[in-house]
Short mmCIF file of C-alpha atoms (C1' of nucleotides) in Angstrom, two decimals:
data_model
loop_
_atom_site.label_atom_id
_atom_site.label_comp_id
_atom_site.label_asym_id
_atom_site.label_seq_id
_atom_site.Cartn_x
_atom_site.Cartn_y
_atom_site.Cartn_z
CA MET A 1 -4.46 -18.60 -8.13
CA ALA A 2 -6.06 -19.09 -4.26
CA MET A 3 -3.97 -22.72 -3.70
CA THR A 4 -3.89 -23.59 0.06
CA THR A 5 0.16 -23.68 1.46
CA GLU A 6 0.35 -27.39 0.31
CA GLU A 7 -0.66 -27.57 -2.94
CA LEU A 8 2.04 -24.47 -3.61
CA GLN A 9 4.85 -25.93 -1.64
CA GLU A 10 3.60 -29.35 -4.44
CA THR A 11 3.69 -27.14 -6.92
CA ALA A 12 7.02 -25.46 -5.86
CA ALA A 13 9.86 -28.21 -6.07
CA PRO A 14 9.41 -31.45 -8.09
CA LYS A 15 11.23 -33.23 -6.23
CA GLY A 16 15.13 -32.63 -6.00
CA LYS A 17 15.23 -31.53 -9.55
CA TYR A 18 18.05 -28.48 -10.19
CA HIS A 19 15.62 -26.79 -12.23
CA HIS A 20 12.10 -25.59 -11.35
CA GLY A 21 9.69 -26.37 -14.28
CA ASP A 22 7.65 -22.89 -13.92
CA LEU A 23 8.67 -20.89 -11.72
CA ARG A 24 7.60 -18.48 -13.25
CA GLN A 25 3.58 -19.32 -12.76
CA THR A 26 4.17 -20.25 -9.11
CA LEU A 27 5.79 -17.31 -7.74
CA ILE A 28 3.20 -15.83 -9.34
CA ALA A 29 0.18 -17.43 -7.70
CA ALA A 30 2.24 -17.31 -4.60
CA CYS A 31 2.61 -13.85 -3.97
CA TYR A 32 -1.22 -13.84 -5.10
CA ASP A 33 -1.63 -15.96 -1.67
CA ILE A 34 0.55 -14.32 0.58
CA ILE A 35 -0.66 -10.82 -0.07
CA ASN A 36 -4.26 -11.64 0.17
CA GLU A 37 -3.52 -13.25 3.73
CA ARG A 38 -1.70 -10.95 5.01
CA GLY A 39 -1.42 -7.78 2.97
CA ALA A 40 0.61 -6.19 -0.14
CA ASP A 41 2.14 -4.52 3.11
CA ALA A 42 3.77 -7.32 5.29
CA PHE A 43 4.22 -8.67 2.04
CA SER A 44 7.97 -9.38 0.88
CA LEU A 45 9.57 -11.14 -1.58
CA ALA A 46 11.99 -12.91 -0.52
CA ASP A 47 8.75 -14.71 1.35
CA ALA A 48 7.20 -16.03 -1.56
CA CYS A 49 10.92 -17.77 -2.56
CA ARG A 50 10.32 -19.17 0.67
CA LEU A 51 7.38 -21.08 -0.19
CA ALA A 52 8.79 -22.02 -3.72
CA ASN A 53 11.67 -23.25 -1.89
CA VAL A 54 14.17 -21.46 -4.60
CA SER A 55 16.60 -18.70 -3.68
CA THR A 56 15.86 -15.23 -3.72
CA ALA A 57 18.11 -14.32 -6.31
CA ALA A 58 15.84 -16.84 -8.23
CA PRO A 59 13.29 -14.65 -9.55
CA TYR A 60 14.91 -12.61 -11.13
CA ARG A 61 15.58 -15.09 -13.95
CA HIS A 62 12.09 -14.14 -14.91
CA PHE A 63 10.78 -11.14 -13.66
CA LYS A 64 12.73 -7.88 -14.23
CA ASP A 65 11.87 -6.69 -9.98
CA ARG A 66 9.64 -7.02 -7.13
CA ASP A 67 7.20 -4.69 -9.20
CA GLU A 68 7.01 -6.80 -12.80
CA ILE A 69 5.95 -9.58 -10.01
CA LEU A 70 3.35 -7.89 -8.53
CA ALA A 71 2.05 -6.83 -11.45
CA GLU A 72 1.55 -9.50 -12.75
CA VAL A 73 -0.54 -10.19 -9.30
CA THR A 74 -2.43 -7.16 -10.12
CA ALA A 75 -3.42 -8.68 -13.63
CA ARG A 76 -4.40 -11.77 -12.39
CA GLY A 77 -7.07 -10.10 -10.05
CA PHE A 78 -8.46 -7.99 -13.04
CA GLU A 79 -8.57 -11.43 -14.76
CA ALA A 80 -10.30 -12.92 -11.56
CA MET A 81 -12.70 -10.11 -10.97
CA THR A 82 -13.42 -10.55 -14.52
CA ALA A 83 -13.96 -13.54 -14.75
CA ARG A 84 -16.90 -13.08 -11.03
CA ALA A 85 -18.23 -10.27 -12.96
CA VAL A 86 -19.13 -12.56 -16.02
CA GLU A 87 -20.88 -15.76 -14.12
CA ALA A 88 -22.83 -13.61 -11.25
CA VAL A 89 -24.48 -11.79 -14.63
CA GLU A 90 -24.58 -14.76 -16.85
CA ALA A 91 -26.35 -17.31 -14.05
CA GLN A 92 -29.40 -14.29 -13.53
CA GLY A 93 -29.73 -12.90 -17.58
CA GLU A 94 -27.67 -10.40 -19.27
CA GLY A 95 -29.70 -7.25 -19.50
CA THR A 96 -31.55 -8.18 -16.18
CA LEU A 97 -32.28 -6.08 -12.82
CA GLU A 98 -30.99 -8.74 -11.08
CA GLY A 99 -28.39 -9.30 -13.54
CA ILE A 100 -26.76 -6.13 -12.86
CA VAL A 101 -27.03 -6.47 -8.64
CA ALA A 102 -25.25 -9.93 -9.18
CA MET A 103 -22.41 -8.33 -10.43
CA GLY A 104 -22.60 -5.71 -7.65
CA GLN A 105 -22.43 -8.22 -5.68
CA ALA A 106 -19.87 -10.41 -7.13
CA TYR A 107 -17.89 -6.72 -7.00
CA VAL A 108 -18.24 -6.53 -3.03
CA ASP A 109 -17.39 -10.44 -2.75
CA PHE A 110 -14.15 -10.36 -4.42
CA ALA A 111 -13.04 -6.84 -2.61
CA LEU A 112 -13.24 -9.37 0.42
CA SER A 113 -12.05 -12.23 -0.33
CA GLU A 114 -9.39 -11.53 -2.40
CA GLY A 115 -8.43 -8.17 -0.25
CA GLY A 116 -5.29 -7.69 -0.71
CA VAL A 117 -5.38 -7.91 -4.69
CA PHE A 118 -7.98 -5.45 -4.01
CA ARG A 119 -5.88 -3.29 -2.98
CA LEU A 120 -2.79 -3.36 -5.85
CA MET A 121 -5.86 -3.32 -8.21
CA PHE A 122 -6.20 0.28 -7.21
CA GLY A 123 -4.37 1.83 -4.73
CA GLY A 124 -0.86 0.58 -6.39
CA ALA A 125 1.95 2.06 -6.91
CA PRO A 126 2.28 3.80 -10.70
CA ALA A 127 4.72 1.52 -11.56
CA LEU A 128 2.14 -1.42 -11.19
CA GLN A 129 -0.61 0.04 -13.24
CA ASP A 130 1.25 1.00 -16.23
CA SER A 131 2.39 -1.78 -17.06
CA GLU A 132 0.65 -3.87 -20.24
CA PRO A 133 -0.71 -6.24 -18.94
CA VAL A 134 -2.72 -4.65 -16.02
CA ILE A 135 -4.15 -1.86 -18.51
CA GLU A 136 -4.94 -3.90 -20.62
CA LEU A 137 -6.78 -6.50 -18.74
CA GLY A 138 -8.19 -3.41 -16.61
CA ASN A 139 -9.59 -2.27 -19.31
CA ASN A 140 -11.27 -5.52 -20.02
CA CYS A 141 -13.01 -5.46 -16.58
CA PHE A 142 -14.46 -2.07 -16.13
CA GLY A 143 -15.24 -2.53 -20.04
CA TYR A 144 -17.72 -5.35 -19.11
CA LEU A 145 -19.23 -3.46 -15.96
CA ILE A 146 -20.12 -0.45 -18.22
CA GLN A 147 -20.85 -2.36 -20.65
CA GLN A 148 -23.20 -4.68 -19.53
CA ILE A 149 -25.28 -1.65 -17.07
CA THR A 150 -25.25 0.31 -20.37
CA ILE A 151 -26.91 -2.54 -21.87
CA TYR A 152 -29.63 -2.95 -19.10
CA CYS A 153 -30.77 1.20 -19.58
CA MET A 154 -31.15 1.04 -23.14
CA ALA A 155 -33.03 -3.00 -23.08
CA HIS A 156 -34.94 -1.24 -20.81
CA GLY A 157 -35.24 2.32 -22.03
CA MET A 158 -33.88 4.49 -19.75
CA GLU A 159 -34.15 8.17 -20.67
CA GLN A 160 -30.90 9.33 -19.18
CA ASP A 161 -27.33 8.75 -20.65
CA ALA A 162 -26.70 5.20 -20.24
CA GLY A 163 -23.17 5.98 -19.97
CA ALA A 164 -23.92 8.35 -16.87
CA VAL A 165 -26.09 6.37 -15.00
CA ALA A 166 -23.38 3.27 -16.19
CA VAL A 167 -20.02 4.88 -13.70
CA LYS A 168 -22.88 6.06 -10.92
CA MET A 169 -23.70 2.62 -10.32
CA TRP A 170 -20.19 1.49 -10.82
CA THR A 171 -19.09 4.59 -8.18
CA PHE A 172 -21.18 3.64 -5.15
CA VAL A 173 -20.41 -0.18 -5.62
CA HIS A 174 -16.44 0.19 -4.91
CA GLY A 175 -17.44 2.82 -3.12
CA ALA A 176 -19.36 0.23 -0.88
CA SER A 177 -16.21 -2.11 -1.50
CA ALA A 178 -13.91 -0.05 -0.22
CA LEU A 179 -15.59 0.83 3.17
CA LEU A 180 -17.13 -2.30 3.75
CA MET A 181 -13.47 -4.12 3.31
CA ASP A 182 -11.08 -1.46 5.60
CA ASP A 183 -13.74 -1.76 8.24
CA LYS A 184 -15.30 2.09 7.75
CA TYR A 185 -18.77 1.22 8.48
CA GLU A 186 -18.41 -0.80 11.35
CA LYS A 187 -18.52 2.50 13.74
CA VAL A 188 -21.16 4.26 11.50
CA THR A 189 -23.35 1.24 11.54
CA PRO A 190 -22.55 -2.03 12.57
CA ASP A 191 -25.55 -3.38 11.20
CA LEU A 192 -25.37 -2.35 7.95
CA ASP A 193 -26.59 -4.65 5.36
CA VAL A 194 -24.24 -3.60 2.33
CA LYS A 195 -26.00 -5.84 -0.57
CA ALA A 196 -28.89 -4.68 0.57
CA MET A 197 -27.76 -1.49 -0.06
CA ILE A 198 -27.00 -1.49 -2.98
CA ALA A 199 -29.78 -3.57 -4.33
CA ASP A 200 -31.43 -0.91 -3.08
CA ALA A 201 -29.39 1.92 -4.11
CA ILE A 202 -28.85 0.80 -8.33
CA PRO A 203 -32.54 1.71 -8.99
CA MET A 204 -32.39 4.89 -7.36
CA LEU A 205 -29.16 5.68 -9.42
CA LEU A 206 -31.48 4.54 -12.50
CA GLY A 207 -33.02 7.68 -11.82
CA LYS A 208 -36.71 4.69 -11.24
CA PRO A 209 -37.10 4.59 -6.98
CA GLY A 210 -39.09 1.80 -6.03
CA MET B 1 0.94 20.94 7.48
CA ALA B 2 1.61 21.50 4.25
CA MET B 3 4.80 22.95 4.10
CA THR B 4 7.32 23.66 1.38
CA THR B 5 10.66 21.45 1.72
CA GLU B 6 12.40 25.09 2.66
CA GLU B 7 9.75 26.25 5.31
CA LEU B 8 10.46 22.03 6.79
CA GLN B 9 14.61 22.45 6.69
CA GLU B 10 13.96 25.84 8.42
CA THR B 11 11.80 24.06 10.96
CA ALA B 12 14.43 20.77 11.65
CA ALA B 13 17.70 21.94 12.88
CA PRO B 14 17.69 25.37 15.40
CA LYS B 15 21.00 25.93 13.45
CA GLY B 16 23.82 24.05 15.64
CA LYS B 17 22.06 23.17 18.47
CA TYR B 18 22.31 19.54 19.63
CA HIS B 19 19.04 19.05 20.91
CA HIS B 20 16.38 19.57 18.21
CA GLY B 21 13.60 21.60 19.63
CA ASP B 22 10.34 19.97 18.82
CA LEU B 23 11.43 16.82 16.44
CA ARG B 24 8.12 15.06 17.58
CA GLN B 25 5.58 17.63 15.61
CA THR B 26 8.32 18.20 12.57
CA LEU B 27 9.19 14.18 12.34
CA ILE B 28 5.01 14.52 11.41
CA ALA B 29 4.76 17.17 9.54
CA ALA B 30 7.98 15.70 8.04
CA CYS B 31 6.46 12.21 6.83
CA TYR B 32 2.78 14.03 6.25
CA ASP B 33 4.45 15.99 3.35
CA ILE B 34 6.52 13.17 1.64
CA ILE B 35 3.68 10.42 2.11
CA ASN B 36 1.76 12.88 -0.06
CA GLU B 37 3.82 13.79 -2.63
CA ARG B 38 5.71 10.58 -3.24
CA GLY B 39 3.23 8.27 -2.09
CA ALA B 40 2.73 5.77 0.83
CA ASP B 41 4.30 2.91 -0.78
CA ALA B 42 7.91 5.13 -1.59
CA PHE B 43 8.26 7.04 1.96
CA SER B 44 11.10 5.37 3.90
CA LEU B 45 11.31 6.87 7.68
CA ALA B 46 15.09 7.23 7.12
CA ASP B 47 14.16 9.72 4.14
CA ALA B 48 12.27 12.25 6.78
CA CYS B 49 15.25 12.04 9.35
CA ARG B 50 17.21 13.35 5.94
CA LEU B 51 13.85 16.17 5.67
CA ALA B 52 14.62 17.39 9.86
CA ASN B 53 18.46 16.76 10.05
CA VAL B 54 18.72 13.91 12.37
CA SER B 55 19.73 11.39 12.38
CA THR B 56 17.65 7.81 11.66
CA ALA B 57 17.46 6.89 15.65
CA ALA B 58 16.24 10.07 16.53
CA PRO B 59 12.81 8.79 15.66
CA TYR B 60 12.60 6.53 18.84
CA ARG B 61 13.11 8.67 21.81
CA HIS B 62 9.42 10.29 20.23
CA PHE B 63 8.05 7.10 19.06
CA LYS B 64 7.36 3.41 19.60
CA ASP B 65 7.84 2.05 16.45
CA ARG B 66 7.96 3.60 12.43
CA ASP B 67 3.92 2.27 12.25
CA GLU B 68 3.39 5.51 15.41
CA ILE B 69 4.23 7.45 12.92
CA LEU B 70 2.09 6.58 9.90
CA ALA B 71 -0.40 5.77 12.55
CA GLU B 72 0.10 9.96 13.71
CA VAL B 73 -0.16 11.36 10.45
CA THR B 74 -3.57 9.72 10.17
CA ALA B 75 -4.86 10.94 12.55
CA ARG B 76 -3.85 14.07 11.53
CA GLY B 77 -5.17 13.00 7.65
CA PHE B 78 -8.50 12.20 9.45
CA GLU B 79 -8.52 15.77 11.37
CA ALA B 80 -7.47 17.78 7.82
CA MET B 81 -10.44 15.97 6.00
CA THR B 82 -13.19 16.97 9.54
CA ALA B 83 -11.42 20.62 9.18
CA ARG B 84 -12.37 21.04 5.06
CA ALA B 85 -16.06 19.27 5.67
CA VAL B 86 -16.86 21.09 8.66
CA GLU B 87 -15.29 24.98 6.47
CA ALA B 88 -17.20 23.13 3.79
CA VAL B 89 -20.74 23.01 5.13
CA GLU B 90 -20.29 26.60 7.25
CA ALA B 91 -19.46 27.89 4.21
CA GLN B 92 -23.26 26.94 2.37
CA GLY B 93 -25.54 27.01 5.58
CA GLU B 94 -25.92 23.75 7.86
CA GLY B 95 -28.76 21.00 6.71
CA THR B 96 -28.49 22.74 2.90
CA LEU B 97 -28.44 20.29 0.17
CA GLU B 98 -25.69 23.29 -1.41
CA GLY B 99 -24.12 22.15 1.81
CA ILE B 100 -24.17 18.38 1.36
CA VAL B 101 -22.78 19.00 -2.28
CA ALA B 102 -19.55 20.97 -1.37
CA MET B 103 -19.46 18.77 1.74
CA GLY B 104 -18.93 15.90 -1.10
CA GLN B 105 -16.31 18.13 -2.75
CA ALA B 106 -14.39 18.84 -0.20
CA TYR B 107 -14.38 14.57 0.17
CA VAL B 108 -13.33 14.82 -3.19
CA ASP B 109 -10.80 17.23 -3.17
CA PHE B 110 -8.82 16.33 -0.13
CA ALA B 111 -8.63 12.83 -1.45
CA LEU B 112 -7.35 14.57 -4.66
CA SER B 113 -4.70 17.03 -3.01
CA GLU B 114 -3.91 14.55 0.32
CA GLY B 115 -3.82 10.98 -2.45
CA GLY B 116 -1.05 9.45 -0.28
CA VAL B 117 -2.53 10.29 3.55
CA PHE B 118 -6.30 9.72 2.44
CA ARG B 119 -5.10 5.92 0.83
CA LEU B 120 -3.58 5.64 5.15
CA MET B 121 -6.46 6.45 5.81
CA PHE B 122 -8.20 3.97 4.87
CA GLY B 123 -6.61 1.00 3.02
CA GLY B 124 -3.69 1.75 6.17
CA ALA B 125 -2.49 -1.09 7.57
CA PRO B 126 -4.18 -2.60 10.82
CA ALA B 127 -1.52 -1.26 13.19
CA LEU B 128 -2.78 2.14 12.53
CA GLN B 129 -6.41 1.51 12.25
CA ASP B 130 -6.39 0.44 15.69
CA SER B 131 -4.37 3.50 17.32
CA GLU B 132 -6.04 5.46 19.95
CA PRO B 133 -5.47 9.14 17.76
CA VAL B 134 -7.02 7.24 14.43
CA ILE B 135 -10.57 5.74 16.04
CA GLU B 136 -11.24 8.39 17.93
CA LEU B 137 -10.59 11.03 15.29
CA GLY B 138 -11.38 8.80 12.80
CA ASN B 139 -15.13 8.19 14.62
CA ASN B 140 -14.98 12.06 14.43
CA CYS B 141 -14.63 12.81 10.66
CA PHE B 142 -17.04 10.27 9.87
CA GLY B 143 -19.45 11.04 12.21
CA TYR B 144 -19.61 14.82 11.14
CA LEU B 145 -20.58 13.32 7.62
CA ILE B 146 -22.66 11.13 8.71
CA GLN B 147 -24.32 13.86 11.37
CA GLN B 148 -24.83 16.67 8.16
CA ILE B 149 -26.61 14.34 6.29
CA THR B 150 -28.75 13.21 8.68
CA ILE B 151 -29.60 16.66 9.84
CA TYR B 152 -30.66 17.52 6.32
CA CYS B 153 -32.20 14.53 5.63
CA MET B 154 -34.76 15.50 9.04
CA ALA B 155 -35.24 19.47 8.17
CA HIS B 156 -36.40 18.41 5.24
CA GLY B 157 -39.02 15.52 5.92
CA MET B 158 -37.46 12.08 3.82
CA GLU B 159 -39.62 9.57 4.43
CA GLN B 160 -36.84 6.97 4.20
CA ASP B 161 -34.42 6.78 7.14
CA ALA B 162 -32.13 9.55 7.32
CA GLY B 163 -29.08 7.24 8.87
CA ALA B 164 -29.82 5.08 5.89
CA VAL B 165 -29.44 7.95 2.96
CA ALA B 166 -26.49 9.41 4.61
CA VAL B 167 -24.30 5.65 4.81
CA LYS B 168 -25.70 5.61 0.79
CA MET B 169 -24.17 9.16 -0.15
CA TRP B 170 -21.39 8.89 1.86
CA THR B 171 -20.31 5.31 0.17
CA PHE B 172 -21.20 7.48 -3.27
CA VAL B 173 -18.64 10.05 -2.78
CA HIS B 174 -16.13 8.01 -1.34
CA GLY B 175 -16.13 5.02 -4.28
CA ALA B 176 -16.17 8.34 -6.60
CA SER B 177 -12.92 9.99 -4.79
CA ALA B 178 -10.93 6.40 -4.88
CA LEU B 179 -12.23 6.14 -8.56
CA LEU B 180 -10.99 9.58 -9.52
CA MET B 181 -7.56 9.66 -7.62
CA ASP B 182 -6.36 5.72 -8.83
CA ASP B 183 -7.73 7.83 -12.25
CA LYS B 184 -9.89 5.06 -13.43
CA TYR B 185 -11.92 6.44 -14.81
CA GLU B 186 -10.00 7.73 -17.24
CA LYS B 187 -10.00 4.91 -19.70
CA VAL B 188 -13.65 4.17 -19.59
CA THR B 189 -15.51 8.30 -19.06
CA PRO B 190 -12.60 10.57 -19.72
CA ASP B 191 -14.23 13.79 -20.39
CA LEU B 192 -16.39 13.35 -16.30
CA ASP B 193 -17.07 16.21 -15.07
CA VAL B 194 -16.59 14.31 -11.19
CA LYS B 195 -17.89 16.99 -9.35
CA ALA B 196 -21.46 17.32 -11.44
CA MET B 197 -21.37 13.54 -11.11
CA ILE B 198 -21.78 13.53 -6.60
CA ALA B 199 -23.72 17.19 -7.33
CA ASP B 200 -26.67 14.89 -9.44
CA ALA B 201 -25.91 12.05 -7.17
CA ILE B 202 -27.08 13.48 -4.25
CA PRO B 203 -30.95 13.78 -5.14
CA MET B 204 -31.14 10.19 -6.57
CA LEU B 205 -30.49 9.08 -3.24
CA LEU B 206 -32.00 10.88 -1.45
CA GLY B 207 -34.85 9.34 -3.38
CA LYS B 208 -35.57 12.41 -4.60
CA PRO B 209 -34.97 13.06 -7.99
CA GLY B 210 -34.62 16.08 -10.15
"C1'" DT C 1 26.94 -39.42 -28.31
"C1'" DC C 2 29.27 -35.66 -27.52
"C1'" DT C 3 29.13 -30.85 -27.86
"C1'" DT C 4 28.51 -26.79 -27.04
"C1'" DG C 5 25.13 -22.54 -26.15
"C1'" DT C 6 21.46 -21.14 -23.55
"C1'" DA C 7 18.43 -21.05 -19.92
"C1'" DT C 8 17.47 -20.75 -15.16
"C1'" DG C 9 18.95 -22.30 -10.84
"C1'" DT C 10 22.71 -20.68 -6.62
"C1'" DT C 11 25.95 -18.00 -2.95
"C1'" DA C 12 27.81 -14.67 -1.65
"C1'" DG C 13 27.46 -9.70 -1.44
"C1'" DC C 14 26.06 -4.80 -1.57
"C1'" DT C 15 22.95 -1.34 -0.35
"C1'" DG C 16 19.36 0.54 2.33
"C1'" DC C 17 15.79 0.37 6.36
"C1'" DG C 18 14.07 -0.83 10.47
"C1'" DT C 19 15.61 -1.02 14.59
"C1'" DT C 20 17.68 -1.60 19.02
"C1'" DA C 21 22.38 -0.80 22.34
"C1'" DA C 22 25.56 2.33 24.32
"C1'" DC C 23 27.14 6.57 24.44
"C1'" DA C 24 27.06 12.11 24.64
"C1'" DT C 25 24.94 15.93 25.11
"C1'" DA C 26 21.68 18.88 26.81
"C1'" DT C 27 18.00 20.65 30.58
"C1'" DG C 28 15.67 21.23 34.93
"C1'" DT C 29 15.83 20.51 39.78
"C1'" DT C 30 17.59 20.20 44.22
"C1'" DA D 1 27.19 22.71 41.49
"C1'" DA D 2 25.76 18.00 41.03
"C1'" DC D 3 22.73 14.90 39.22
"C1'" DA D 4 18.29 12.55 36.47
"C1'" DT D 5 16.05 12.92 32.72
"C1'" DA D 6 15.42 14.04 28.10
"C1'" DT D 7 17.06 14.15 24.02
"C1'" DG D 8 20.19 13.77 20.56
"C1'" DT D 9 25.15 11.12 17.87
"C1'" DT D 10 27.13 6.87 16.68
"C1'" DA D 11 27.69 1.44 15.44
"C1'" DA D 12 26.09 -2.40 14.85
"C1'" DC D 13 22.07 -6.20 14.04
"C1'" DG D 14 18.56 -8.60 10.74
"C1'" DC D 15 16.37 -8.38 6.49
"C1'" DA D 16 14.62 -6.94 1.88
"C1'" DG D 17 15.81 -5.89 -2.68
"C1'" DC D 18 18.99 -6.47 -5.67
"C1'" DT D 19 23.16 -8.08 -9.11
"C1'" DA D 20 27.17 -10.56 -9.92
"C1'" DA D 21 29.60 -14.56 -10.87
"C1'" DC D 22 29.01 -19.48 -11.01
"C1'" DA D 23 26.83 -23.77 -11.31
"C1'" DT D 24 23.55 -27.28 -13.39
"C1'" DA D 25 19.68 -29.01 -16.00
"C1'" DC D 26 18.25 -29.28 -21.55
"C1'" DA D 27 18.37 -28.96 -25.71
"C1'" DA D 28 20.10 -29.30 -30.12
"C1'" DG D 29 23.07 -29.70 -34.30
"C1'" DA D 30 28.17 -31.47 -35.27
#
DNA sequence: TCTTGTATGTTAGCTGCGTTAACATATGTT
DNA sequence: AACATATGTTAACGCAGCTAACATACAAGA
């Protein structure tokens, strides 16, 4: 994902060939990028077709309908998000507070850099959320988040229910991502440092302030 | 807002009259309700016209384009949300912890009962967010939330920066609303009591656990 | 190699939506 | 009463999603 327009067009039509080669993957990638650049509302499947140099009917050889493509894009989103979370944790060491904080920051970074897909992953239509790959990869993603926080809590002998603490942290980080992405902080606290706020709040939610 | 279909159709066409009477308000109300019932994605202006018994061209006598109607709907959303917050606070008494918790619960309740509009208020297209009434009523709404939390903090002599605490609470409640609305908790903690979690987390974010 | 079936493209056409232009009818002001 | 203005309608356009009918490439067996 996250290819440039030129890269997409290279991949697009293997020069003069009637068949494309891998239109399915190319379309998913094109949609992924368009949605992140212009937002899901401004997205049209026809635009993706133009990017891939195929007719607007071509997608229907690979997908049932538009929603099925969006579901695939959404699933990729969860994949990418999980990858970022894993990366963040492993860079800091599993079971450390630094790892948890880094994971929270990765969550925020993902929302900021891939806002369009992030909205699909959460606000998306029921047709998307109920699709097979989305359910599975979504559960993987959330499961990993919760699991890592839980591991940390257990390792440090928290008296509270580790799962409950994990959900609270997730809630906080998700709220921060959403509000930041939508520029809602700007109006009220223009100079807010979101990452600092998260690093600050996480210990509080652990019940061990300071 | 929140009229039944029958009520809308009563308001719709003052039987046989060529002119409508108050198409502008009727359309806004119709859009508001459709969006909450079917989601902003499944919404079409044409549907709202059918509900109001007018042609699909009629709206353009009152609005520049579709986005202007959605902006109006979004603004109504902020109005309604502010009203609910004020109600919650005043029922419990300004400056009390109970008032703050009730306000948080009102936030969640609003997201659940008017999910479609809630998404517009946050995830909405730039064209909506940048409109005059949305900016103003949005600022009113957030301003009230922050203000009330700040009042509470000051009244109880919090050592921390009251504004910073307020933003943390808002973040948490917003995250809870979003995740709950999108059924994201279900998969991970099926039996979560969100309101209890909020009542639990708020004191933590105040830096005074227990 | 030829043939033939299947996968994967294309073009043409349908429907619905947003929008505008041209026209029609109320309303209210002189 | 006449006219300007506000607010409706119908007709038409372009674009998007989607389907059907047709075309082309590929792959596998005779």
